[in-house]
Coordinates of C-alpha atoms and ligand atoms in Angstrom, one line a residue:
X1 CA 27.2 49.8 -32.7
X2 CA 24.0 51.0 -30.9
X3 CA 23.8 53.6 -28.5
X4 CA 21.0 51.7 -26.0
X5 CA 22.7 48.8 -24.9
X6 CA 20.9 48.1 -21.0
X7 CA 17.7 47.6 -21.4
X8 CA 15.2 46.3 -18.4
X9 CA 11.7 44.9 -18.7
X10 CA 9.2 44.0 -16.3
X11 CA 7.2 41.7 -16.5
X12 CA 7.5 38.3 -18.1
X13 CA 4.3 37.5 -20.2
X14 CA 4.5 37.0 -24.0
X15 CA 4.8 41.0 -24.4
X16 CA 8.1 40.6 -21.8
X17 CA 10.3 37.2 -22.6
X18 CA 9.9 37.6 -26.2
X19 CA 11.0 41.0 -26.3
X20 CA 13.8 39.8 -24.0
X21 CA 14.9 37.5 -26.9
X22 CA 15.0 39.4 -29.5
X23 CA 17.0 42.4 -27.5
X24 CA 19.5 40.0 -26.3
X25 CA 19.6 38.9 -30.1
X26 CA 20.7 42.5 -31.4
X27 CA 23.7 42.5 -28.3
X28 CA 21.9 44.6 -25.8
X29 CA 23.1 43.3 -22.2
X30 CA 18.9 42.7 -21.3
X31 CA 17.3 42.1 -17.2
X32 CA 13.6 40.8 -17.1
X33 CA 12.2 41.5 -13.7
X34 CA 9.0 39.1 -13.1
X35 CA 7.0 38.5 -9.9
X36 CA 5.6 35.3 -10.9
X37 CA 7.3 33.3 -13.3
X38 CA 8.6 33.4 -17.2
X39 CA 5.8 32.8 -19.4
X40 CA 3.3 35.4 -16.9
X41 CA -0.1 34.5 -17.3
X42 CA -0.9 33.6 -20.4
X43 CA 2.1 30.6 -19.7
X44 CA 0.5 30.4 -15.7
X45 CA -3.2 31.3 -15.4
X46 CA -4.7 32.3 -19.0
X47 CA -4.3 31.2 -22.0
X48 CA -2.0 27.9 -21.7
X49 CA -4.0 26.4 -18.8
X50 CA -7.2 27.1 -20.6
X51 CA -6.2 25.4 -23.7
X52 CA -4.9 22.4 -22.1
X53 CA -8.3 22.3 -21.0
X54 CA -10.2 23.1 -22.9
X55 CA -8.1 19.6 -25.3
X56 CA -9.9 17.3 -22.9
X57 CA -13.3 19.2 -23.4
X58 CA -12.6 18.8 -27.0
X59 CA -12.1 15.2 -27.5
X60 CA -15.7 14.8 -25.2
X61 CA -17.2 16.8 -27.5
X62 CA -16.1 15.4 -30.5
X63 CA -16.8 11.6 -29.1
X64 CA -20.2 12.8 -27.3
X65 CA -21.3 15.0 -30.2
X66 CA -20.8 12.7 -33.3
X67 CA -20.4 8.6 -32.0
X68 CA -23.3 7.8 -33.3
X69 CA -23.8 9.5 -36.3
X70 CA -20.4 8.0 -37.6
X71 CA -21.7 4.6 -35.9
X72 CA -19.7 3.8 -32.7
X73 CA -21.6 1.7 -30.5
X74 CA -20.3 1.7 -26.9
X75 CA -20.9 -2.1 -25.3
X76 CA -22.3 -1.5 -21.9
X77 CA -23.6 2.3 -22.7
X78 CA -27.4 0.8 -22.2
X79 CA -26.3 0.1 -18.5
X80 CA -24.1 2.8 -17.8
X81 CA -24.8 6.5 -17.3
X82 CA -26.7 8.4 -20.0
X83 CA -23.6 10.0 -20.7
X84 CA -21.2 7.7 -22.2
X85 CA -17.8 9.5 -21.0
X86 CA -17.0 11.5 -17.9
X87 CA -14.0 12.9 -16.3
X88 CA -11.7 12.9 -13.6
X89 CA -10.8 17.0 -13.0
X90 CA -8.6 16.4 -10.1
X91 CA -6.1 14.4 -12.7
X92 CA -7.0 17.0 -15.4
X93 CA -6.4 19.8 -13.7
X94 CA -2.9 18.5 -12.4
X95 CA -2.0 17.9 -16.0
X96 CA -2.9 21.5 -16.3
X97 CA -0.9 22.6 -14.1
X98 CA 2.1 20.3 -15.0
X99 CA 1.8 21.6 -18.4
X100 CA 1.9 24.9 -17.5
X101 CA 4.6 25.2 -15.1
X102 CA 7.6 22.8 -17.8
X103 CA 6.6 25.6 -20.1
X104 CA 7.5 28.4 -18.0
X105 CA 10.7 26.1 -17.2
X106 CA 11.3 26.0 -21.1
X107 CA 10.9 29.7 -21.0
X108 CA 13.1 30.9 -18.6
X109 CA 15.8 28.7 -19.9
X110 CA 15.6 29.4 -23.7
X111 CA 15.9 33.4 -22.1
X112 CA 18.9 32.4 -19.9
X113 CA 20.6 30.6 -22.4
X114 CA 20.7 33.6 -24.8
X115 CA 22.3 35.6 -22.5
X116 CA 19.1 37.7 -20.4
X117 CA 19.3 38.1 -16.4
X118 CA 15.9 36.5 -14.8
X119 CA 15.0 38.4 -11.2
X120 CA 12.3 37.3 -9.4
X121 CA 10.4 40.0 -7.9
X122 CA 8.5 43.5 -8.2
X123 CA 9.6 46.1 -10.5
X124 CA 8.6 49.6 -10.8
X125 CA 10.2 52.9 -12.0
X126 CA 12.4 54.9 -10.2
X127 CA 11.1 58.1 -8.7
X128 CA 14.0 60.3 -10.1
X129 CA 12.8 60.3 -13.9
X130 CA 15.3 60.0 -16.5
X131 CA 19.4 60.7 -16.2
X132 CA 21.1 63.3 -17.8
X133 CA 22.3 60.4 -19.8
X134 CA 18.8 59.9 -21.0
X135 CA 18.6 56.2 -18.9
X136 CA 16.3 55.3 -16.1
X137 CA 16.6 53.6 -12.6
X138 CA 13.9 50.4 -12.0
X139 CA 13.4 49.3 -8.7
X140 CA 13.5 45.5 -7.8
X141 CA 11.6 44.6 -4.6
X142 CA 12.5 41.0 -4.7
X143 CA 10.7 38.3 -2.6
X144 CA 13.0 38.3 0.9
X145 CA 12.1 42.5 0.7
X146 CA 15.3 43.3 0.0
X147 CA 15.6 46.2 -3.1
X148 CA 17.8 46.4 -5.8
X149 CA 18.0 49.7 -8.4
X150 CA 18.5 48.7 -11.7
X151 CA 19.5 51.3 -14.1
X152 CA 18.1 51.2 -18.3
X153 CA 18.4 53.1 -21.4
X154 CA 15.2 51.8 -22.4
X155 CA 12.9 50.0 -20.3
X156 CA 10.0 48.1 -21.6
X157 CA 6.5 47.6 -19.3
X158 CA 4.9 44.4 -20.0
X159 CA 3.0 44.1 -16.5
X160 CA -0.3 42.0 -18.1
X161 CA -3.9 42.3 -16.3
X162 CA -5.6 40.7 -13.8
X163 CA -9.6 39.8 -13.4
X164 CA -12.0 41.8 -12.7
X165 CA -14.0 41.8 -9.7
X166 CA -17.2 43.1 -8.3
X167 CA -17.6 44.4 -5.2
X168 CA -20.6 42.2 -4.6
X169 CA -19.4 39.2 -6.1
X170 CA -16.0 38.5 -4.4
X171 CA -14.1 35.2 -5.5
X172 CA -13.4 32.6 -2.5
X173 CA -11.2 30.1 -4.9
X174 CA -13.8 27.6 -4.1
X175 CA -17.2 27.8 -5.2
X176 CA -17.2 31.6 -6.1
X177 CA -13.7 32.0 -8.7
X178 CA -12.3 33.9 -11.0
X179 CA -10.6 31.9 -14.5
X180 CA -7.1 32.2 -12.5
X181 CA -8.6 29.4 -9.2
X182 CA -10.2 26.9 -11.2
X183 CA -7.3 24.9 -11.9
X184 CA -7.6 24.1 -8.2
X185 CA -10.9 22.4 -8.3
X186 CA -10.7 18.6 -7.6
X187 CA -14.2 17.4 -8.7
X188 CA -16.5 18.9 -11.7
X189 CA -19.1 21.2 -10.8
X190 CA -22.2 19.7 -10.8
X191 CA -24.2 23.7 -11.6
X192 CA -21.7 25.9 -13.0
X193 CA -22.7 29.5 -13.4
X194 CA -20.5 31.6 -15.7
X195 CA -21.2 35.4 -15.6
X196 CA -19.8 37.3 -18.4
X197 CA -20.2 36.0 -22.5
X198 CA -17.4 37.7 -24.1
X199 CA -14.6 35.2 -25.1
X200 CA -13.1 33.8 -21.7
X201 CA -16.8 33.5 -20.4
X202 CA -17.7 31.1 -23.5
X203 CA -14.6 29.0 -23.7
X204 CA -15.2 28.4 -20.1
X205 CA -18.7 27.5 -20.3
X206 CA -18.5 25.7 -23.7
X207 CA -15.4 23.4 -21.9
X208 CA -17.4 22.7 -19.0
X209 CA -20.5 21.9 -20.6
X210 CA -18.4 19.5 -22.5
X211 CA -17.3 17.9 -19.5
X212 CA -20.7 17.0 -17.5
X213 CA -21.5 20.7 -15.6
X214 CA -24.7 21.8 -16.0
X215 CA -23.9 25.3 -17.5
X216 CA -26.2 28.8 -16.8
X217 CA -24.0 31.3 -19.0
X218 CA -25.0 34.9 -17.9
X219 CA -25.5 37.5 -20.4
X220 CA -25.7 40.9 -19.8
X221 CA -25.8 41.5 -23.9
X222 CA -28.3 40.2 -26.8
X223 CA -25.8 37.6 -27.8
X224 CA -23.2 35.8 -26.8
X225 CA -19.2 37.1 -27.6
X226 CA -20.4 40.5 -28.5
X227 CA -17.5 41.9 -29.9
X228 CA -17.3 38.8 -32.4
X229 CA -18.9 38.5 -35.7
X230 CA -22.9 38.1 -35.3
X231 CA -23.4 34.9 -37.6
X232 CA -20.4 33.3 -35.6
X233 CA -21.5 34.1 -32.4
X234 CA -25.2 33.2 -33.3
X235 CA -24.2 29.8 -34.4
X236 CA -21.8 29.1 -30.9
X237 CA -25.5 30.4 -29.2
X238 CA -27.2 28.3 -31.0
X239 CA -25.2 24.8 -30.4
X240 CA -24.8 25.9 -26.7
X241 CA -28.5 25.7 -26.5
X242 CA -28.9 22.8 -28.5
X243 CA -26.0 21.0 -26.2
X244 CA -28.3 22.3 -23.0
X245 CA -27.0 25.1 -21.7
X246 CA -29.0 27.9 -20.4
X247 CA -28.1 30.8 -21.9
X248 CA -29.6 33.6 -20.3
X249 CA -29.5 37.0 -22.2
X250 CA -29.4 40.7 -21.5
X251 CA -29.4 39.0 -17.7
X252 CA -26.9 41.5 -15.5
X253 CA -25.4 40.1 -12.4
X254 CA -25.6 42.2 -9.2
X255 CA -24.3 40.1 -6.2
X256 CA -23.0 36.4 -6.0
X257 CA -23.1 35.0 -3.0
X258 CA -21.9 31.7 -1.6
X259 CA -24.2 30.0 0.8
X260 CA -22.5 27.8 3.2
X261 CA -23.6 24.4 4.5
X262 CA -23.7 25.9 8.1
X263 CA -25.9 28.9 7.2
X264 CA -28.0 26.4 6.0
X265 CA -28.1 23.6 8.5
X266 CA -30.3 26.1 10.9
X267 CA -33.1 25.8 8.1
X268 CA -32.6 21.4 8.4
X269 CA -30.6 18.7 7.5
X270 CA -28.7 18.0 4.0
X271 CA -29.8 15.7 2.0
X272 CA -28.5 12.3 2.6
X273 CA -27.4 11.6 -0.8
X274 CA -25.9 14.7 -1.4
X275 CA -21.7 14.2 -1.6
X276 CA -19.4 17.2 -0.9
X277 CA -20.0 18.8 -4.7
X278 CA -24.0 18.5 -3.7
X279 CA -24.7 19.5 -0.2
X280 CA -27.7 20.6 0.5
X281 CA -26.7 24.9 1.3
X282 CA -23.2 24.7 -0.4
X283 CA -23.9 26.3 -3.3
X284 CA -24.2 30.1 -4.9
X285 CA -26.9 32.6 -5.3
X286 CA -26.5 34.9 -8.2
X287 CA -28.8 37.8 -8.4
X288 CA -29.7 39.2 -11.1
X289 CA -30.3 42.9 -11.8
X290 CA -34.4 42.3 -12.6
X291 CA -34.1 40.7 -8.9
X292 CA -33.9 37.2 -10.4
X293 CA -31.9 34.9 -8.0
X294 CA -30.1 32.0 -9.8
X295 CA -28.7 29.5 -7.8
X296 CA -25.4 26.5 -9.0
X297 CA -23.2 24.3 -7.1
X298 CA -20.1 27.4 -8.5
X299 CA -20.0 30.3 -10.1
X300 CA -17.2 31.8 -12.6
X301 CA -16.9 36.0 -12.9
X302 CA -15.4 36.3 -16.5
X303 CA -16.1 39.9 -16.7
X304 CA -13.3 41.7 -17.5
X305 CA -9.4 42.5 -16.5
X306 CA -7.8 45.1 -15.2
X307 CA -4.4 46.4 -16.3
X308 CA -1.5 46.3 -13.8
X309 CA 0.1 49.6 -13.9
X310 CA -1.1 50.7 -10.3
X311 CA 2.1 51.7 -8.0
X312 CA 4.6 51.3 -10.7
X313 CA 5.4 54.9 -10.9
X314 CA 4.3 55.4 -14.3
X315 CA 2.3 58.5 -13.9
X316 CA 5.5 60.0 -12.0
X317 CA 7.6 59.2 -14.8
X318 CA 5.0 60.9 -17.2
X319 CA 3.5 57.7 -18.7
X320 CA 0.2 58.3 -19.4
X321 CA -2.6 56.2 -18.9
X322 CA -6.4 56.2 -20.2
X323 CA -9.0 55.9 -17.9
X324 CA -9.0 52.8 -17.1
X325 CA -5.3 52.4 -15.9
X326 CA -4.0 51.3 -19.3
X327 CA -0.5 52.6 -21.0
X328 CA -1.2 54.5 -24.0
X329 CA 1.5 53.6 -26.7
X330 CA 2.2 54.5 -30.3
X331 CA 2.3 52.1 -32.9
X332 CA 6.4 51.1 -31.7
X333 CA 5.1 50.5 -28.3
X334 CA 6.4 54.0 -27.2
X335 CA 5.0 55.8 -24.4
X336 CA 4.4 59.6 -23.7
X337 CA 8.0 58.9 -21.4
X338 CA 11.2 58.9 -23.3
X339 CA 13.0 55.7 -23.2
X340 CA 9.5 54.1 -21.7
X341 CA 8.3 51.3 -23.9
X342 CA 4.8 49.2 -23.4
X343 CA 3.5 46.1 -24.7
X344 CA 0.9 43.5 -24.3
X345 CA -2.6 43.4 -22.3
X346 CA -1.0 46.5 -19.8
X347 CA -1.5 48.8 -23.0
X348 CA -5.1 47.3 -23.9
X349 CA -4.3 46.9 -27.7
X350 CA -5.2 43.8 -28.3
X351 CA -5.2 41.3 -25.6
X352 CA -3.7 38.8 -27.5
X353 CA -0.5 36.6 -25.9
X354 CA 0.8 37.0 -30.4
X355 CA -0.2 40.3 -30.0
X356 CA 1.4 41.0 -27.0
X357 CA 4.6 39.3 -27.9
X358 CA 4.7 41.8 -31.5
X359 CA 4.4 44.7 -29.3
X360 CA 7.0 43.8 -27.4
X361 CA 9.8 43.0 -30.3
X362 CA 8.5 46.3 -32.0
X363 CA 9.4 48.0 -28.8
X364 CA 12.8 46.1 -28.5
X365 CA 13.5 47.0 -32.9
X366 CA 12.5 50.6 -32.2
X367 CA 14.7 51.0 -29.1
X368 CA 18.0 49.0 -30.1
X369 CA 18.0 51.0 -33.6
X370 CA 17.0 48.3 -35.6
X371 CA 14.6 48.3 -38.6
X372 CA 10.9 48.4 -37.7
X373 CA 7.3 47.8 -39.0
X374 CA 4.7 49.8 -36.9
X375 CA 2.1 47.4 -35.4
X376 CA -0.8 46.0 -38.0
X377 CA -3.6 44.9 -36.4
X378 CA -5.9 44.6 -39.4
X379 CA -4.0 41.6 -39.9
X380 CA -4.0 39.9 -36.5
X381 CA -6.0 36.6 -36.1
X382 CA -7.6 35.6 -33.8
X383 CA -9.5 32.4 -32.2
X384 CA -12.2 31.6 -29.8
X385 CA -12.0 28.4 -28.5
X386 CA -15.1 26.7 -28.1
X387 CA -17.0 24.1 -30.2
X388 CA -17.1 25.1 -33.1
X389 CA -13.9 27.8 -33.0
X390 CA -14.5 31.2 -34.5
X391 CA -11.2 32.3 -36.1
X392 CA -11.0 35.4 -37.4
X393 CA -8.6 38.5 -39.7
X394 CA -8.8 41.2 -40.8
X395 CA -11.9 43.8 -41.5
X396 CA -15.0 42.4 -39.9
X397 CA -18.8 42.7 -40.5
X398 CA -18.8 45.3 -38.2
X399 CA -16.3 47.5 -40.2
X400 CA -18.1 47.0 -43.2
X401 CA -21.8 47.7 -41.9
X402 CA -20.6 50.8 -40.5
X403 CA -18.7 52.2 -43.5
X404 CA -15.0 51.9 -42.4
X405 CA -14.4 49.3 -45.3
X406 CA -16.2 48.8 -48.4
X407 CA -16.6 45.0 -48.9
X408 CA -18.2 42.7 -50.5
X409 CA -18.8 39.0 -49.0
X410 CA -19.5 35.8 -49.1
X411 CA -20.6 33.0 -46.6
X412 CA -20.1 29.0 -47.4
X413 CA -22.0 27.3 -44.4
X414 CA -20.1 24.4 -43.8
X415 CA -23.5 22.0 -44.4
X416 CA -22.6 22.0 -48.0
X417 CA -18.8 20.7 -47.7
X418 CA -18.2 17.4 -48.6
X419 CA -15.5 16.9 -45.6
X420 CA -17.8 18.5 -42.9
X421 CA -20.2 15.8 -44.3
X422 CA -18.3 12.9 -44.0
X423 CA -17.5 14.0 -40.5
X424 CA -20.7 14.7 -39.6
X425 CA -19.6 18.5 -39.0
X426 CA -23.1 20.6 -39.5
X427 CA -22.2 24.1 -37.4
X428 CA -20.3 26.5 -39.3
X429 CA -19.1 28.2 -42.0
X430 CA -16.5 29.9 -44.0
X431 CA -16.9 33.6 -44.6
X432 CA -14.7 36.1 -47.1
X433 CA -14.7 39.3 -47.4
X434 CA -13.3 41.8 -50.7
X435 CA -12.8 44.6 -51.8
X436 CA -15.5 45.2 -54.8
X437 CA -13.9 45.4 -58.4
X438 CA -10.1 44.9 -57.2
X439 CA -11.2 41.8 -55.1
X440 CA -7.9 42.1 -53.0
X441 CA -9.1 39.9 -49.4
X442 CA -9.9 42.0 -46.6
X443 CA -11.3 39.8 -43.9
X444 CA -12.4 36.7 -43.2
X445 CA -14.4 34.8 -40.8
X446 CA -14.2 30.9 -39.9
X447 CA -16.2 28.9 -37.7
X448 CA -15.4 25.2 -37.5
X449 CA -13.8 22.7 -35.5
X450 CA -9.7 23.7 -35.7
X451 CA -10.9 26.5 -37.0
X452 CA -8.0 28.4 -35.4
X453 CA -5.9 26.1 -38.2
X454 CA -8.1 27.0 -41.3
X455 CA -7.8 30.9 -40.6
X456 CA -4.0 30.6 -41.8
X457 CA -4.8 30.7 -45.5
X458 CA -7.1 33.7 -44.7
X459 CA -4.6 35.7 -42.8
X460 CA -1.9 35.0 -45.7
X461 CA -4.1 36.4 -48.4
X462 CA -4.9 39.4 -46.0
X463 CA -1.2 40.2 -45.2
X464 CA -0.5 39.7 -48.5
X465 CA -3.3 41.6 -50.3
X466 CA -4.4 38.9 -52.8
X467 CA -7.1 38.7 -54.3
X468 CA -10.1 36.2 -54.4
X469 CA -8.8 34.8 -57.8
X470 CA -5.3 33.5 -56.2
X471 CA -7.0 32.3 -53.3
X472 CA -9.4 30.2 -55.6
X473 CA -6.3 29.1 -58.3
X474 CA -4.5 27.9 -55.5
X475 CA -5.2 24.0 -55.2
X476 CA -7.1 22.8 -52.1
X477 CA -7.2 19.0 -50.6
X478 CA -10.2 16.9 -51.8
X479 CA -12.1 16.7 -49.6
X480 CA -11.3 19.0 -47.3
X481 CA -13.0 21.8 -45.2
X482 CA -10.4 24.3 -46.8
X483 CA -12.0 23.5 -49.8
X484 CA -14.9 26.4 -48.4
X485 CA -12.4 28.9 -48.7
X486 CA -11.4 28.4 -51.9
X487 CA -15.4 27.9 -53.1
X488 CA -15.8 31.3 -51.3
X489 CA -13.4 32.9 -53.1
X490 CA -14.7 31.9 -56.7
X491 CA -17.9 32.8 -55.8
X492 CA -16.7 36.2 -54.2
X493 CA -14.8 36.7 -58.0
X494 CA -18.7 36.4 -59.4
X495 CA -20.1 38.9 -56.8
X496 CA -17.3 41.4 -57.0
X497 CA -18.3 42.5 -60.3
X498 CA -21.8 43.2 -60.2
X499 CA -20.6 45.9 -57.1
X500 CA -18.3 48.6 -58.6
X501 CA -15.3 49.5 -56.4
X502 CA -16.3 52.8 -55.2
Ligands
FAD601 C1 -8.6 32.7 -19.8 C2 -7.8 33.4 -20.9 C3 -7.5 32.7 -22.0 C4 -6.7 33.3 -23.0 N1 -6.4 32.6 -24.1 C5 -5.7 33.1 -25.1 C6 -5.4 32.4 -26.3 O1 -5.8 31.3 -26.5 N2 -4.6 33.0 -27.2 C7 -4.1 34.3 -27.0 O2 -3.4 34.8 -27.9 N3 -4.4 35.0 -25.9 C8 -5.1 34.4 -24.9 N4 -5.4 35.1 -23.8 C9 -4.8 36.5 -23.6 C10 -3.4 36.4 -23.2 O3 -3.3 35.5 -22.1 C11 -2.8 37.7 -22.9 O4 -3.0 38.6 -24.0 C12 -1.3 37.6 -22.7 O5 -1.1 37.0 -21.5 C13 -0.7 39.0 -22.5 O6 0.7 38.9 -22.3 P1 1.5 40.0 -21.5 O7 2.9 39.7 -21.7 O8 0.9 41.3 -21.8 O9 1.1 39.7 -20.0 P2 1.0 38.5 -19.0 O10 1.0 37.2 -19.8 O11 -0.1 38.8 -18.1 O12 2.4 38.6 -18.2 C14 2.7 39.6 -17.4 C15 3.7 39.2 -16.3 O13 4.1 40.4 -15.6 C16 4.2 40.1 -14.2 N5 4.1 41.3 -13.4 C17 3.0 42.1 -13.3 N6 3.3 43.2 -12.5 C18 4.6 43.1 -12.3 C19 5.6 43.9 -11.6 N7 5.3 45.1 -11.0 N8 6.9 43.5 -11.5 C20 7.2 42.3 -12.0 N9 6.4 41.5 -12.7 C21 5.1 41.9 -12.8 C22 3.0 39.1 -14.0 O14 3.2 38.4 -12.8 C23 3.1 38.3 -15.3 O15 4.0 37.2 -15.0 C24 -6.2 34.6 -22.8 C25 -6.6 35.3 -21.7 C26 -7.4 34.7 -20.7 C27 -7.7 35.5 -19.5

């Protein structure tokens, strides 16, 4: 028998529905309240619609990137355009959105079948605090503007984020967007812009490089994906390049500004062969902060999300939020408020949809009494996906340059594998890292393509602590790319010893 049996939790994200499950699992009698549909935005807007992409930029890739070398010969490609595919992203993007949408539907009826109550609408905590019975009121404002007081013994916030934007560069959901409006877009652009080169700025630019956009990827760091490992992220530059796209570095944007058609017609006519993606003065201006003006046919802002945890009554409840509006939380997703809970993107852990979706069952363990394992996140992984993927777990390069781990390493570049060969695979590489003399795995680093499904043996040995002598025993495919790992780990069983654990 548990004491907390009502528990409410807004927001429907990853962080929300699967802390919903797993509450309605252990008997509690369990409300979600969500404004936009089951699944949030990683199901809606982020990382489901971006994947399903980001597929169709994949097999281009692939087909554009290695036909020849494996000896495909396309009949009439001598007559055709240079490029030997292209694509239709009206129909792509309504696939997107297709996708996107059944999987919500799946969600909210895998939640309703195990027993949870589904509102539609706004939630935020009640003004009053907590009860002298230690529970909580939540206010539903629900879409006709009616109100509805809900009351919790525990409530759980799982509110997401939403993009950033700058004052001077304000999204019109046509040519100026943020990642949420491009699903809209009927026909490629022809000069895509991306600003921002953290991970949602390079999938974005890597997909639609892939499918025919002229890419300008603006940088305001040395590198590309600056918080990922720096041989990873200098191969992904690197390819980029190669593929075409400009990739302008420590370049900070200042304004973007769409220039319309009519502005323009008073300085003459459009070009007659320009169609409605090309006409002459529809198109963007980006300036940089050196006074550099860039111009595209569209521009994407990837720079950043904010959390949403404004007018929820938080603060008044005496959740406590950093400075930039995010919900501070313990390692059982508890916040400074008794019978508060917090998980996903809203508390800025690790905006991660898996990450999100732990944080929530912790929260849902912790509250309903049941046993609980504090959040790990030294053994999360994680995967950027562009072409090549950069998967990564555990301790990084970082952590070991700046003293926090002591590890040794090893990097297989994928040139040498007889798989990657075959399939003409030459960006890459496998890369370990151990702890010297015990040689228990403490990291790892994988850039390939799928290489989000070669991190999985990483991330075992991490969770597991094994060391680089079980990974090599184990047997690999022949060939295979895995085989790097398991090379990486005999040669890390050399290098361990010449380094004494200190
Ligand atoms: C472009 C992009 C791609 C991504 N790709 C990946 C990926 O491949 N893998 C991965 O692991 N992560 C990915 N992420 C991150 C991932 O989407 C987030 O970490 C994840 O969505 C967080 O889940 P959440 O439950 O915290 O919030 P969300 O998924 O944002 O859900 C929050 C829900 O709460 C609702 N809500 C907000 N306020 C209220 C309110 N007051 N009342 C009621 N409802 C409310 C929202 O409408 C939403 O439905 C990506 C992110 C972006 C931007």
């Amino acid at each position: 028998m548990v004491d907390v049996t009502r528990i409410v939790i807004i927001g429907g994200g990853p962080g929300g529905y699967e802390a919903a499950l797993v509450a309605a699992q252990l008997g509690a009698e369990v409300t979600v309240v969500d404004r936009d549909g089951l699944g949030g935005s990683a199901v809606l807007t982020d990382c489901v619609p971006s994947k399903t992409l980001i597929a169709t930029a994949e097999v281009m890739t692939t087909f554009d990137s290695s036909y020849e070398e494996l000896g495909i010969t396309i009949a009439d490609c001598s007559q055709g355009p240079s490029r030997v595919l292209s694509v239709d992203l009206g129909k792509v993007n309504r696939r997107v959105k297709r996708l996107a949408i059944a999987q919500s539907h799946d969600i909210t009826q895998s939640v309703t079948r195990a027993g949870v109550t589904v509102l539609r609408g706004k939630g935020r905590l009640g003004a009053g605090g907590q009860h002298v019975d230690g529970s909580r009121e939540v206010i539903v404002e629900h879409e006709d503007g009616s109100a509805e007081s809900l009351r919790a013994d525990a409530v759980l916030i799982a509110t997401g984020c939403h993009p950033r934007e700058l004052p001077d560069a304000q999204p019109d959901g046509e040519r100026i967007l943020t990642w949420t409006q491009v699903y809209d877009l009927e026909e490629l652009p022809r000069e895509l812009i991306v600003v921002g080169s953290g991970v949602t700025g390079a999938e974005f630019a890597g997909a639609y490089q892939a499918l025919g956009s002229e890419v300008t990827l603006v940088s305001s760091r040395d590198r590309v994906l600056p918080g990922e490992d720096p041989d990873a992220a200098e191969v992904l530059e690197e390819v980029f390049r190669r593929r075409g796209m400009n990739v302008m570095s420590r370049s900070r944007a200042e304004t973007v500004k769409r220039i319309s058609a009519r502005t323009d017609a008073a300085e003459g006519p459009s070009s007659p062969e320009a169609g409605e993606e090309g006409r002459v003065g529809d198109h963007v201006e980006v300036t940089l902060s050196d006074g550099k003006v860039i111009r595209g046919t569209h521009c994407l802002m990837a720079v950043g999300s904010i959390p949403n945890t404004a007018d929820m009554g938080l603060e008044e409840a005496g959740v406590k939020l950093n400075d930039w509006g995010q919900i501070q939380v313990d390692r059982v997703s508890r916040t400074s408020a008794p019978g508060v809970y917090a998980a996903g993107d809203c508390t800025g852990v690790f905006m991660l949809a898996s990450v999100a979706a732990m944080q929530g069952r912790i929260a849902m363990y912790h509250a309903l009494g049941d046993a609980v394992q504090p959040l790990n996140l030294k053994t999360v992984a994680s995967n950027v996906f562009t072409d090549p993927e950069i998967a990564t777990v555990g301790y990084t390069a970082a952590d070991v340059s700046c003293g926090k781990m002591d590890a040794v390493e090893v990097k297989l570049p994928l040139r040498g594998n007889p798989r990657a060969k075959m399939q003409g695979i030459r960006d890459g590489f496998v890369k370990l890292f151990c702890r010297p003399g015990t040689g228990i795995v403490v990291g790892g680093v994988v850039v390939a393509p799928r290489a989000s499904e070669l991190i999985h043996s990483i991330s075992l040995a991490v969770d597991n602590n094994l060391t680089v002598e079980q990974v090599a025993s184990a047997f690999t495919v022949y060939p295979s790319v895995s085989g790097s790992t398991a090379e990486a780990a005999r040669q890390l069983h050399i290098r361990k010893r010449e380094i004494p654990d200190s």
